Amino acid sequence: MPSTHVSEYEQQRLENIRQNRELLVSLNLIGDSHDYSSSAADNIAHVTGRRQIVKEKKAQRKTSDAEASGDEAEWGGTKRPRSRITAQPSRRSKRLRGESAEPTTPAEDLVIETGDIRGLLSEASLHFTGPVLDSAIRVNGHYTGWVEPAVQERLGLESNSTAAWESQGGGKFSFKDPLGTGKRITKKSVPSGQSVAKYVASKLLKKNPNAYFYRHTEPGVVQWTGDWTDEERDIFLNVARELGCGDKWGLFSTYIPHRVGYQCSNYYRQYVIPAGWVIDDNYQIDSTGHAVYVGKHKRSN
């Protein structure tokens, strides 16, 4: 039977509980009918029960250690060896198989020597077959249009970028003060959950529609995410055929409801160019079929 001896610490704790209870009774915060002796007995039982569990676990560990010592004696003072299963790789390189690697091509040698990957890229005219090239839309990497006419009319926007900029105060654009307020915009000064870039863009609908639509849809229109529909793809290609594409993605996106500029830019680079739907000399195709930008990085107004 486990001992019911209570340590000095436990006795002091129970005494504190008793004194606190008497104080609560004197303040009429609790009744005096609570059976304190029963609570004390429960506490003692809980403590002694925990001690008994600890003792039992210690005894189990001692038994396990004794059995392990017997195993070592059986194997000449060393632990019983454990069998190990060595995982075999499902794929092994030629080096691991003891074979010679394939010789590198001249283009690969040039990349290794110079660090310039252009030797592994190919122009679209060399990468795609005849039928793809025959139906592809050819652009020079520039969008020549403005905001989609119906959107322009609904929002009361100016007819071109210069007029829009000047009608809203003009001035010289600065990344340190993009809104022209004389104050630098930091993360702390924008609403919670928004990036600085998205906050700044939200203030430029009338002055710089390209910046606004790069990160925002038309006010009141929900932005879609996920895969593009066939209808959206057709609209994209029709606009590219008529007005070009490759920059000013905010303005370009006004022709595609529910999409914003950066979505159009990503779609162009990840799907349109690799599929050969549009041929843009600013992009070449690598050996894995991905589009790689090789043009000059210039900012568009």
Coordinates of N, CA and C in Angstrom, one line a residue, residues 12-40 43:
Q12 N 2.5 23.0 3.5 CA 2.4 24.4 3.5 C 1.4 24.8 2.4
R13 N 1.4 24.1 1.3 CA 0.4 24.4 0.2 C -1.0 24.3 0.6
L14 N -1.3 23.2 1.3 CA -2.6 22.9 1.8 C -3.0 24.0 2.9
E15 N -2.1 24.4 3.7 CA -2.4 25.4 4.7 C -2.7 26.8 4.0
N16 N -2.0 27.1 2.9 CA -2.4 28.3 2.2 C -3.7 28.2 1.6
I17 N -4.1 27.0 1.1 CA -5.5 26.8 0.5 C -6.5 27.1 1.6
R18 N -6.2 26.5 2.8 CA -7.2 26.7 3.9 C -7.4 28.1 4.2
Q19 N -6.3 28.9 4.3 CA -6.4 30.3 4.7 C -7.1 31.1 3.6
N20 N -6.8 30.8 2.4 CA -7.5 31.5 1.3 C -9.0 31.2 1.3
R21 N -9.3 30.0 1.7 CA -10.8 29.6 1.7 C -11.4 30.4 2.9
E22 N -10.8 30.5 4.0 CA -11.4 31.3 5.1 C -11.6 32.7 4.8
L23 N -10.6 33.3 4.0 CA -10.7 34.7 3.6 C -11.9 34.9 2.6
L24 N -12.1 33.9 1.7 CA -13.2 34.0 0.8 C -14.6 33.9 1.5
V25 N -14.6 33.0 2.5 CA -15.8 32.8 3.3 C -16.2 34.1 4.0
S26 N -15.1 34.8 4.6 CA -15.3 36.0 5.4 C -15.8 37.1 4.5
L27 N -15.5 37.1 3.2 CA -16.0 38.1 2.3 C -17.3 37.7 1.6
N28 N -17.9 36.5 2.0 CA -19.1 36.0 1.5 C -19.1 35.7 0.0
L29 N -17.8 35.4 -0.4 CA -17.7 35.0 -1.8 C -17.9 33.5 -2.1
I30 N -17.8 32.7 -1.1 CA -18.1 31.3 -1.2 C -18.8 30.9 0.1
G31 N -19.5 29.8 0.1 CA -20.2 29.2 1.3 C -19.2 28.5 2.2
D32 N -19.6 28.2 3.4 CA -18.7 27.5 4.3 C -19.0 26.0 4.4
S33 N -19.8 25.5 3.5 CA -20.2 24.1 3.5 C -19.3 23.2 2.8
H34 N -18.3 23.8 2.2 CA -17.3 22.9 1.4 C -16.5 22.0 2.4
D35 N -16.4 20.8 2.0 CA -15.7 19.8 2.9 C -14.2 19.9 2.6
Y36 N -13.5 20.7 3.4 CA -12.1 20.9 3.2 C -11.3 19.7 3.5
S37 N -11.7 18.9 4.4 CA -10.9 17.7 4.7 C -11.0 16.7 3.6
S38 N -12.1 16.7 2.9 CA -12.2 15.8 1.7 C -11.3 16.3 0.6
S39 N -11.2 17.6 0.4 CA -10.3 18.2 -0.7 C -8.9 17.9 -0.3
A40 N -8.5 18.0 1.0 CA -7.2 17.7 1.4 C -6.8 16.2 1.1
N43 N -6.2 15.7 -2.5 CA -4.9 16.2 -2.9 C -3.8 15.2 -2.5

